[in-house]
Tab-separated table of C-alpha atoms and ligand atoms in Angstrom:
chain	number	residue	atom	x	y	z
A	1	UNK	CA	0.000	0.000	0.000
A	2	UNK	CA	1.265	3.277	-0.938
A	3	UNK	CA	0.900	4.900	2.380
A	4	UNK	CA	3.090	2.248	3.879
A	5	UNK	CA	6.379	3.178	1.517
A	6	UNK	CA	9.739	3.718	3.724
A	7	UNK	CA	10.676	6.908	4.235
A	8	UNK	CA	14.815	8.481	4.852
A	9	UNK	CA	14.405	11.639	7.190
A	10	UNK	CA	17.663	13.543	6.770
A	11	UNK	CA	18.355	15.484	9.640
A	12	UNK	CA	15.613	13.611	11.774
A	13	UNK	CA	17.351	14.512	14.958
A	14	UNK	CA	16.587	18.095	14.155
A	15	UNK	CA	13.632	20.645	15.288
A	16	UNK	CA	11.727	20.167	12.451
A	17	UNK	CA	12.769	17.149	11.074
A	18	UNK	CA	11.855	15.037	14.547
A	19	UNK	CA	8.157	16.359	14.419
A	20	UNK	CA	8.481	14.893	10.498
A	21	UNK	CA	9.250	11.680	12.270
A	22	UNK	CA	6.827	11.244	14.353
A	23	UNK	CA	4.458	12.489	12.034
A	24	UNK	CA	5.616	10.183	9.128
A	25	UNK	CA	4.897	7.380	11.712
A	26	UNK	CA	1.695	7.922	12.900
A	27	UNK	CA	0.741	8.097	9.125
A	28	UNK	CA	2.205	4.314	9.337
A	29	UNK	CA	4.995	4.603	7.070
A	30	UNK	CA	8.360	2.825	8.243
A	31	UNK	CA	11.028	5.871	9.015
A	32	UNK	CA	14.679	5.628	8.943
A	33	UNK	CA	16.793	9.000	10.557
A	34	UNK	CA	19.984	9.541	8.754
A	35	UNK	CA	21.301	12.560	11.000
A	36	UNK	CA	24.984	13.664	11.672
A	37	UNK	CA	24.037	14.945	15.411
A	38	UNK	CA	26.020	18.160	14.205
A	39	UNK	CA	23.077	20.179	15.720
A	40	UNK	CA	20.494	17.737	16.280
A	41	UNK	CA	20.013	15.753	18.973
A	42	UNK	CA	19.571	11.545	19.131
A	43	UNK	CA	17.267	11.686	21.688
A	44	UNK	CA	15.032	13.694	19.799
A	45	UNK	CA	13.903	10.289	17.795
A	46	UNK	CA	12.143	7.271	19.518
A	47	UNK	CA	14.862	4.991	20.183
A	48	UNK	CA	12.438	2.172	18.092
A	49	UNK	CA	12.991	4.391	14.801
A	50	UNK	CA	16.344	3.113	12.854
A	51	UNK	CA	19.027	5.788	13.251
A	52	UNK	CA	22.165	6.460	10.616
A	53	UNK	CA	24.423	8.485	12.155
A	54	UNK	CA	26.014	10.284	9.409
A	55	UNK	CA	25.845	12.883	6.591
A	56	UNK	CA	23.302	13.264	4.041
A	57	UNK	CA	26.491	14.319	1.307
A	58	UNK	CA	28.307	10.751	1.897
A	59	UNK	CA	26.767	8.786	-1.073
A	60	UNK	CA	28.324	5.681	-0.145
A	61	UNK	CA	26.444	5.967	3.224
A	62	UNK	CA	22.871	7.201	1.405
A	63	UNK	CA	23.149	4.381	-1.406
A	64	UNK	CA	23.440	1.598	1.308
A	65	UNK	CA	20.809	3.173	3.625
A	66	UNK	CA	18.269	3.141	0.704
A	67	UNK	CA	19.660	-0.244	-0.241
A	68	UNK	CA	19.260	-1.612	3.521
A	69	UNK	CA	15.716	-0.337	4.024
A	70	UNK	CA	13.954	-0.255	0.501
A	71	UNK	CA	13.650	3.356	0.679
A	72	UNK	CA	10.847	5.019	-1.796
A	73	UNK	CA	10.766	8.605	-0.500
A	74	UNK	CA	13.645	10.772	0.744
A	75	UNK	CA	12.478	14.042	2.971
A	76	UNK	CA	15.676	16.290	3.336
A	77	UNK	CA	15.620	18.854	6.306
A	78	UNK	CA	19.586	18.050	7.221
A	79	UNK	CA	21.413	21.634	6.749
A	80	UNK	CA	22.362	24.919	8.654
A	81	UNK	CA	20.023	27.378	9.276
A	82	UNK	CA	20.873	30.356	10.900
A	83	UNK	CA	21.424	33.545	8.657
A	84	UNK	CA	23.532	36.022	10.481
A	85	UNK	CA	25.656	33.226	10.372
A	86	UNK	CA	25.481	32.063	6.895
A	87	UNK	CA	26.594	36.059	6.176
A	88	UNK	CA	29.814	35.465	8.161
A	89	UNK	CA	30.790	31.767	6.808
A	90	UNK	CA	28.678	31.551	2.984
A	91	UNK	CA	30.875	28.649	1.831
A	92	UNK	CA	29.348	26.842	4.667
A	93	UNK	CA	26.101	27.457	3.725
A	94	UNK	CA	26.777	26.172	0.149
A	95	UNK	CA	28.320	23.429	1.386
A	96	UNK	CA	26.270	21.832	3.789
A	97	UNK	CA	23.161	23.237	1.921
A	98	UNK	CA	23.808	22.927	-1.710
A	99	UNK	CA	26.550	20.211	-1.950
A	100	UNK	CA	24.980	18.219	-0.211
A	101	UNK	CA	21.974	18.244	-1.735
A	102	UNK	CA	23.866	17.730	-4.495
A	103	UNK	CA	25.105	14.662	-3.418
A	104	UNK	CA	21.763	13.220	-1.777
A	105	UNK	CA	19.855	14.252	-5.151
A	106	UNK	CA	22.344	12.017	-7.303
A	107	UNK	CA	22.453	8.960	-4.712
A	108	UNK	CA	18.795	8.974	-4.847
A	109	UNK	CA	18.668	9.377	-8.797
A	110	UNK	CA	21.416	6.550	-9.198
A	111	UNK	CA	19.478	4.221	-6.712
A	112	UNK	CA	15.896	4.575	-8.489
A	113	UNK	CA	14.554	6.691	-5.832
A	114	UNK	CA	12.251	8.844	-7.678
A	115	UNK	CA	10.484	11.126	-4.541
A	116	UNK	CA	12.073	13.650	-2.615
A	117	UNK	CA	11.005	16.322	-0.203
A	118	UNK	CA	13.153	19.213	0.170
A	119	UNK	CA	12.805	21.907	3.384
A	120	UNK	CA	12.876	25.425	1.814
A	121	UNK	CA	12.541	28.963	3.015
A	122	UNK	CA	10.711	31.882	2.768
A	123	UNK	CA	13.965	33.224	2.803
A	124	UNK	CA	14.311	32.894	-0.970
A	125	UNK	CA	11.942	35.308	-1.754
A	126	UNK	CA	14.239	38.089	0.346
A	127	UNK	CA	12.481	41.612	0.948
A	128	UNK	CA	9.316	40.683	-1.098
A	129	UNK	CA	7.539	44.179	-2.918
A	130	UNK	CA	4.094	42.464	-1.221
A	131	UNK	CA	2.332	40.480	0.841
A	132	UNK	CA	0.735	37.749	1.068
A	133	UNK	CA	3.584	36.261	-1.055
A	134	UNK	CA	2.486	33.870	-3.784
A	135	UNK	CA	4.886	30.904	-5.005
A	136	UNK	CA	5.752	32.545	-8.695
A	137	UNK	CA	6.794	36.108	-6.157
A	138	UNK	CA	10.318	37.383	-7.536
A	139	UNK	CA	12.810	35.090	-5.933
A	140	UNK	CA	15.573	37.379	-4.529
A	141	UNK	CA	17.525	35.797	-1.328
A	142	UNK	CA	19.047	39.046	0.522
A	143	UNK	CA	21.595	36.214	2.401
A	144	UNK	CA	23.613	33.334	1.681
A	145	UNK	CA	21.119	30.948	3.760
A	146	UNK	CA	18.350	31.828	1.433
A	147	UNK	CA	20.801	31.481	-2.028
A	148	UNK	CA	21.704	28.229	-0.728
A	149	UNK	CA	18.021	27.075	-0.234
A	150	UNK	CA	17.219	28.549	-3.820
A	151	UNK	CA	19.908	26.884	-5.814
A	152	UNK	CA	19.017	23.647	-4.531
A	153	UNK	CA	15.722	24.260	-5.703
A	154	UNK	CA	16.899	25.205	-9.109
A	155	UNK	CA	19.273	21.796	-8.653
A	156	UNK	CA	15.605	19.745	-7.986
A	157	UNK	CA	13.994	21.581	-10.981
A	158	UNK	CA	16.937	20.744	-13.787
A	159	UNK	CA	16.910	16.984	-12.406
A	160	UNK	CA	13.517	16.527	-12.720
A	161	UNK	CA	13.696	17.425	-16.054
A	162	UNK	CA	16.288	15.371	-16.967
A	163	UNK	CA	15.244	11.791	-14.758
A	164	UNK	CA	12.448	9.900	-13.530
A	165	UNK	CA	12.454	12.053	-10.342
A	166	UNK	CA	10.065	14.551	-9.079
A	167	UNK	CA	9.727	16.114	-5.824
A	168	UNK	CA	8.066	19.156	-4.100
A	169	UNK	CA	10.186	21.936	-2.220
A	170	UNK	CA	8.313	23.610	0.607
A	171	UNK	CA	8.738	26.875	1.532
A	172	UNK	CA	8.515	27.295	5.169
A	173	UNK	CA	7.327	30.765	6.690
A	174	UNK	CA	8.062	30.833	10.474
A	175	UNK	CA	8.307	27.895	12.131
A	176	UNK	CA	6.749	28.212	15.998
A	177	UNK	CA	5.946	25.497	18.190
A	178	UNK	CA	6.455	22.519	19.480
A	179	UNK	CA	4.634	18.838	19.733
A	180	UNK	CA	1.738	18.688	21.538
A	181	UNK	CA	2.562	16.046	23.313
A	182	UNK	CA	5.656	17.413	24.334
A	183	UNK	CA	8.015	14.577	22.801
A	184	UNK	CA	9.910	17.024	21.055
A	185	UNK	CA	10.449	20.545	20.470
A	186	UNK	CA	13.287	23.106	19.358
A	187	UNK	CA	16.586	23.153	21.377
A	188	UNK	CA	18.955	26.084	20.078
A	189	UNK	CA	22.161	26.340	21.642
A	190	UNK	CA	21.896	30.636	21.238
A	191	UNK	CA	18.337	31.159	20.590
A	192	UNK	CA	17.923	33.501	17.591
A	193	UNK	CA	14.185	33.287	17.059
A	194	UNK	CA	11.382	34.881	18.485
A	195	UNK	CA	9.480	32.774	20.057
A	196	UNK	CA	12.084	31.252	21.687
A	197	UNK	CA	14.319	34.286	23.308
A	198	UNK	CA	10.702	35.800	24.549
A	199	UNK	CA	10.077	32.425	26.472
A	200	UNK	CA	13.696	31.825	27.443
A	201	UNK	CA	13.739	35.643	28.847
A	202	UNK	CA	10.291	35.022	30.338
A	203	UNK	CA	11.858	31.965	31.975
A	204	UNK	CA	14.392	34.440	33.565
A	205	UNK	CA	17.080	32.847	31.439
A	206	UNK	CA	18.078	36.019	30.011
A	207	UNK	CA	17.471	39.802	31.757
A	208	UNK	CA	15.914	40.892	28.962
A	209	UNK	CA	14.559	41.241	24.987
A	210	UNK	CA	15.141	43.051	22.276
A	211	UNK	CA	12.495	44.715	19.505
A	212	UNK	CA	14.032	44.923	16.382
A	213	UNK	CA	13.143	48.126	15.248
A	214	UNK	CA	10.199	49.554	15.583
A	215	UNK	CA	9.822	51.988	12.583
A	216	UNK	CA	8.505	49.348	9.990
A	217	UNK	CA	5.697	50.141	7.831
A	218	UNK	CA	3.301	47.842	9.614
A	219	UNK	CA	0.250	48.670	11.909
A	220	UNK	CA	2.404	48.858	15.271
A	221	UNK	CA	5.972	49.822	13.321
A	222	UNK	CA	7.269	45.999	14.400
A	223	UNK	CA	7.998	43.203	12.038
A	224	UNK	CA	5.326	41.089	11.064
A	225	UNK	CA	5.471	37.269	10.214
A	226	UNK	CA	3.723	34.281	9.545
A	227	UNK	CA	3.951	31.398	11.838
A	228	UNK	CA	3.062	27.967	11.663
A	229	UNK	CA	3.010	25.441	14.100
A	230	UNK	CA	5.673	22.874	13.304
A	231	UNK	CA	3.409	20.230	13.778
A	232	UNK	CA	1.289	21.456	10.920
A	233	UNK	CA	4.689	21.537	9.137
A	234	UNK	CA	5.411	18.290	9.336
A	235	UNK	CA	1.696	16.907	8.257
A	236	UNK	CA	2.619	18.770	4.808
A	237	UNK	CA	5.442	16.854	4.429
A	238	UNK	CA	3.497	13.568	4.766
A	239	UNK	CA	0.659	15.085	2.386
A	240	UNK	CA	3.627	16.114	0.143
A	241	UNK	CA	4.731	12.102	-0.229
A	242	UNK	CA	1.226	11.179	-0.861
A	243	UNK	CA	0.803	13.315	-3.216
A	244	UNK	CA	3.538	12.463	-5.358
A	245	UNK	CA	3.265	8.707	-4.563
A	246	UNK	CA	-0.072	8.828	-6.551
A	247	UNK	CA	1.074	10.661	-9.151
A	248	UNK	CA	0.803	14.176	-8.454
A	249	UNK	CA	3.001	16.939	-10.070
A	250	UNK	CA	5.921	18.103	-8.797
A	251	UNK	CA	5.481	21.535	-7.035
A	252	UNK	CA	7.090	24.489	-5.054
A	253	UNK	CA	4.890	25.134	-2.602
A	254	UNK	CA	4.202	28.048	0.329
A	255	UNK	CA	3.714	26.525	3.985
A	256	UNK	CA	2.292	29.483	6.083
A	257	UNK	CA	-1.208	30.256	7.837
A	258	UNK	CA	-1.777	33.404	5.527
A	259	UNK	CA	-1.964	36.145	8.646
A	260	UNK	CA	0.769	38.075	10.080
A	261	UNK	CA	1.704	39.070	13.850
A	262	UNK	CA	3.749	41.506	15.087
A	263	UNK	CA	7.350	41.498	17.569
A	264	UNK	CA	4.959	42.790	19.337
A	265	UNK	CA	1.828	40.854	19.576
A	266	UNK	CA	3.915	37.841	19.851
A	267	UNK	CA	5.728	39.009	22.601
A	268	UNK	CA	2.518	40.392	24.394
A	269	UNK	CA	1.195	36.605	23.828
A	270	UNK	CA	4.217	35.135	25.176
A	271	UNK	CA	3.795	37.638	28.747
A	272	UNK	CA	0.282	36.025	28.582
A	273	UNK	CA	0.520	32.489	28.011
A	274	UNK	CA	3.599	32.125	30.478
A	275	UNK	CA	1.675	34.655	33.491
A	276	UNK	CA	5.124	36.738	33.366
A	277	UNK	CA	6.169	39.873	32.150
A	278	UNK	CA	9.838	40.361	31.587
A	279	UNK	CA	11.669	44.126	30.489
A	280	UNK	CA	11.580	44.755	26.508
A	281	UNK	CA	13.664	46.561	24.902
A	282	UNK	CA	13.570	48.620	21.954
A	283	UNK	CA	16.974	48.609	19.395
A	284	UNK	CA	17.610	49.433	15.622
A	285	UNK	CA	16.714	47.025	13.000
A	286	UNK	CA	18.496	43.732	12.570
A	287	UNK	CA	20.151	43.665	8.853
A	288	UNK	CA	18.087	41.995	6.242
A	289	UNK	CA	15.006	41.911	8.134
A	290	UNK	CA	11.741	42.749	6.132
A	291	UNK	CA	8.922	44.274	7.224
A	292	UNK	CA	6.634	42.045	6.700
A	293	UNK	CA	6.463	38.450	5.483
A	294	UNK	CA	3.174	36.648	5.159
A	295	UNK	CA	2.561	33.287	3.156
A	296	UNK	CA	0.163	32.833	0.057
A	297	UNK	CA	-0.527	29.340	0.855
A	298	UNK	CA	-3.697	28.641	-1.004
A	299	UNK	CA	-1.478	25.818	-3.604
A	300	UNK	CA	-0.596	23.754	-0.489
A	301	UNK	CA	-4.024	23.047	0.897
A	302	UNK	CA	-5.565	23.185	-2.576
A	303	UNK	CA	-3.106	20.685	-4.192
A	304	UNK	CA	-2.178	18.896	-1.075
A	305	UNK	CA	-5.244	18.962	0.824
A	306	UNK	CA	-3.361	20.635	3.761
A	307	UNK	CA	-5.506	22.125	6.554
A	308	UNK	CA	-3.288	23.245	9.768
A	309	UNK	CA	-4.929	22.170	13.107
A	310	UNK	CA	-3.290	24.814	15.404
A	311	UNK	CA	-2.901	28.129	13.588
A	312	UNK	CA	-3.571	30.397	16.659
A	313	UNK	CA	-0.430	31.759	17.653
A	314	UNK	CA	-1.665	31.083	21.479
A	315	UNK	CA	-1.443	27.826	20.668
A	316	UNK	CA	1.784	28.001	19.133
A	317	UNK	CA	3.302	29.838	22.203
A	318	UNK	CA	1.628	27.496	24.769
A	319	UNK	CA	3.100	24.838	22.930
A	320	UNK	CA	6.136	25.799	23.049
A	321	UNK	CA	6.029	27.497	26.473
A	322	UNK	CA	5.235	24.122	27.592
A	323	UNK	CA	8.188	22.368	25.870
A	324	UNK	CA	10.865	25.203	27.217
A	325	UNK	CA	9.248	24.369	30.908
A	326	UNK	CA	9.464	21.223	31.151
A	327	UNK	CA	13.300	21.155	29.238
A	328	UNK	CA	14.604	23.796	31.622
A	329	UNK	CA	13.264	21.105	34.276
A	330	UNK	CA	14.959	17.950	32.997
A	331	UNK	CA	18.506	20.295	33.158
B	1	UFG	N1	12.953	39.675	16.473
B	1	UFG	C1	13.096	40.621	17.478
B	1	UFG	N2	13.879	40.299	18.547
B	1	UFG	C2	14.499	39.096	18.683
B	1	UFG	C3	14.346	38.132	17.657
B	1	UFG	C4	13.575	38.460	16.556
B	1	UFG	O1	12.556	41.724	17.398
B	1	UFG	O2	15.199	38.883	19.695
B	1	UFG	C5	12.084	39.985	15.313
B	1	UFG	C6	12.791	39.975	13.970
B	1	UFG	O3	13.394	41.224	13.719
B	1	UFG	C7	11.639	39.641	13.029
B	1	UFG	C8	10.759	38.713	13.869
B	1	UFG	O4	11.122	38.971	15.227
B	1	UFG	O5	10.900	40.793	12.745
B	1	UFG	C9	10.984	37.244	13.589
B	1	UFG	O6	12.374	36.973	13.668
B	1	UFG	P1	12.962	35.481	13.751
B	1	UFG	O7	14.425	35.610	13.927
B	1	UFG	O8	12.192	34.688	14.722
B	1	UFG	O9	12.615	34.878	12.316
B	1	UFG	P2	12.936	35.472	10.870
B	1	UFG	O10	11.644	35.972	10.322
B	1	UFG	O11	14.065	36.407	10.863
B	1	UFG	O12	13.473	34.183	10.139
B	1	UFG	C10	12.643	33.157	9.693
B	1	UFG	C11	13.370	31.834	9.758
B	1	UFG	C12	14.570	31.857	8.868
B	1	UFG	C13	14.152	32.224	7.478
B	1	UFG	C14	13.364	33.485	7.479
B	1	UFG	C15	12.770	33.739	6.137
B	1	UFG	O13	13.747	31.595	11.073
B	1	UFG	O14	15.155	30.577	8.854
B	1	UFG	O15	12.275	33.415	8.387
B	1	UFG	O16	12.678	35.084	5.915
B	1	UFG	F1	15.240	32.397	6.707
């Protein structure tokens, strides 16, 4: 039965890629983590779930894996992801991003493996000249990160063309969140995001937070963005192998909730849902940062059928506020 194919999680051990794992096996198909524990974290996958420790780029490794396990679908979230950083150190960016893509896009074509799932960005559509963004938007990455993201995209597109391969890239809007049932959630050594320094400073793990500019064009002069839960994420991706296991198109496609919130209101939700206020500060703009970044999702839920179950940031934040408690617990 189709919905039963194996299924190689690259970077499995990650935020994302761990709710795609538990996900992918409620939905009954057999998962195998290939993960090089660089930034993820093995006990972030149920010890019952195979586990590869290694990197998606070593073909050798991927060709046996697929070999090993009869592997039909390949979802690739392994990479680097944080964008300051891929400003500082670019080649890294196209290394661990594009190259190995590279490499994981020919093992799969060599071994017959003709459906793959690639983790985009938003990011590739840099400062966009409106919003809601639509897939066929300019794509303009303002950051190496983004560029890297892109030109695997563009790597997808030209081998489709040329092999019996076809796959769907998803571009993800901002990721918030964490599983419901608290087996998992995200775990950055320097929090960068949001959501995540406005809980950890509401935890009293830092003094304090920063707004990053408040002189936007938007209705409170803060950035506005659109976040998904990551649990809703990872549903796409199964959706996403469905769809092309019964023949669907390959397709770029948008993964948002299609309404924006500001530094602010999320940080005023965060206050809320934890019972604690914490001092806020107000700075200049962080580089590169748009105004405002909202998702035209409307091809993902009409071609994949995808309807998120917990698009209220609230429950986003509790979510997450939940999965920060109970972490800063365990430690
Ligand atoms: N922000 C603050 N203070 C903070 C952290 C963030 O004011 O301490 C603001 C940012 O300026 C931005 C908003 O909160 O307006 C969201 O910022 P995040 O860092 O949480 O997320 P980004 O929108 O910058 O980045 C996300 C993904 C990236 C992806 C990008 C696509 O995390 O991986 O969207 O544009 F590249």
């Amino acid at each position: 039965m189709s919905e039963q194919i194996p299924v190689l999680i690259t970077g499995g051990a990650g935020y994302i890629g761990s709710h795609a794992v538990l996900a992918f096996g409620a939905a009954g198909h057999p998962v195998v983590v290939l993960d090089n524990l660089t930034t993820g974290r093995r006990e972030a996958v149920p010890s019952s779930i195979p586990f590869v420790t290694g990197d998606a780029g070593d073909n050798d490794l991927v060709a046996q894996t697929i070999q090993e396990h009869d592997i039909a679908a390949v979802v690739h979230f392994a990479g680097s992801i944080v964008v300051p950083e891929s400003v500082a150190d670019p080649l890294k960016y196209y290394r661990n991003n594009t190259g190995v893509s590279c490499n994981l896009i020919q093992a799969c074509v060599t071994a017959g493996v003709r459906h793959f799932i690639f983790s985009s960005t938003a990011a590739v559509y840099g400062i966009p000249d409106s919003v809601p963004v639509p897939e066929d938007a300019p794509t303009v990455p303002i950051n190496p990160y983004g560029t890297s993201k892109l030109m695997t995209e563009w790597v997808l597109r030209d081998t489709a063309a040329a092999h019996d391969f076809n796959y769907v890239a998803l571009r993800y809007f901002n990721v918030a969140g964490a599983d419901p049932q608290g087996r998992t959630g995200q775990c950055s050594a320097n929090a960068t995001h949001l959501i995540e320094v406005a809980i950890k400073t509401a935890q009293g793990l830092r003094d304090d937070m920063e707004i990053f500019g408040d002189d936007f064009d938007t209705p409170d002069g803060t950035g506005v963005r659109d976040y998904i839960h990551v649990a809703d994420l990872a549903d796409a991706h199964v959706l996403a192998v469905r769809h092309l296991i019964g023949g669907g198109r390959t397709a770029v496609l948008n993964l948002g909730n299609q309404r924006g919130f500001s530094v602010r209101e999320v940080i005023e939700t965060v206050q809320r849902i934890s019972g604690r206020s914490f001092p806020v500060k107000t700075g200049p703009r962080r580089a590169g940062d748009p105004a405002g970044l909202v998702a035209d999702a409307s091809t993902a839920r009409r071609l994949l059928g995808w309807r998120p179950q917990r698009a209220e940031l609230d429950t986003q934040v509790a979510d997450a506020w939940r999965w920060q408690q109970s972490r800063t617990k365990e430690q």
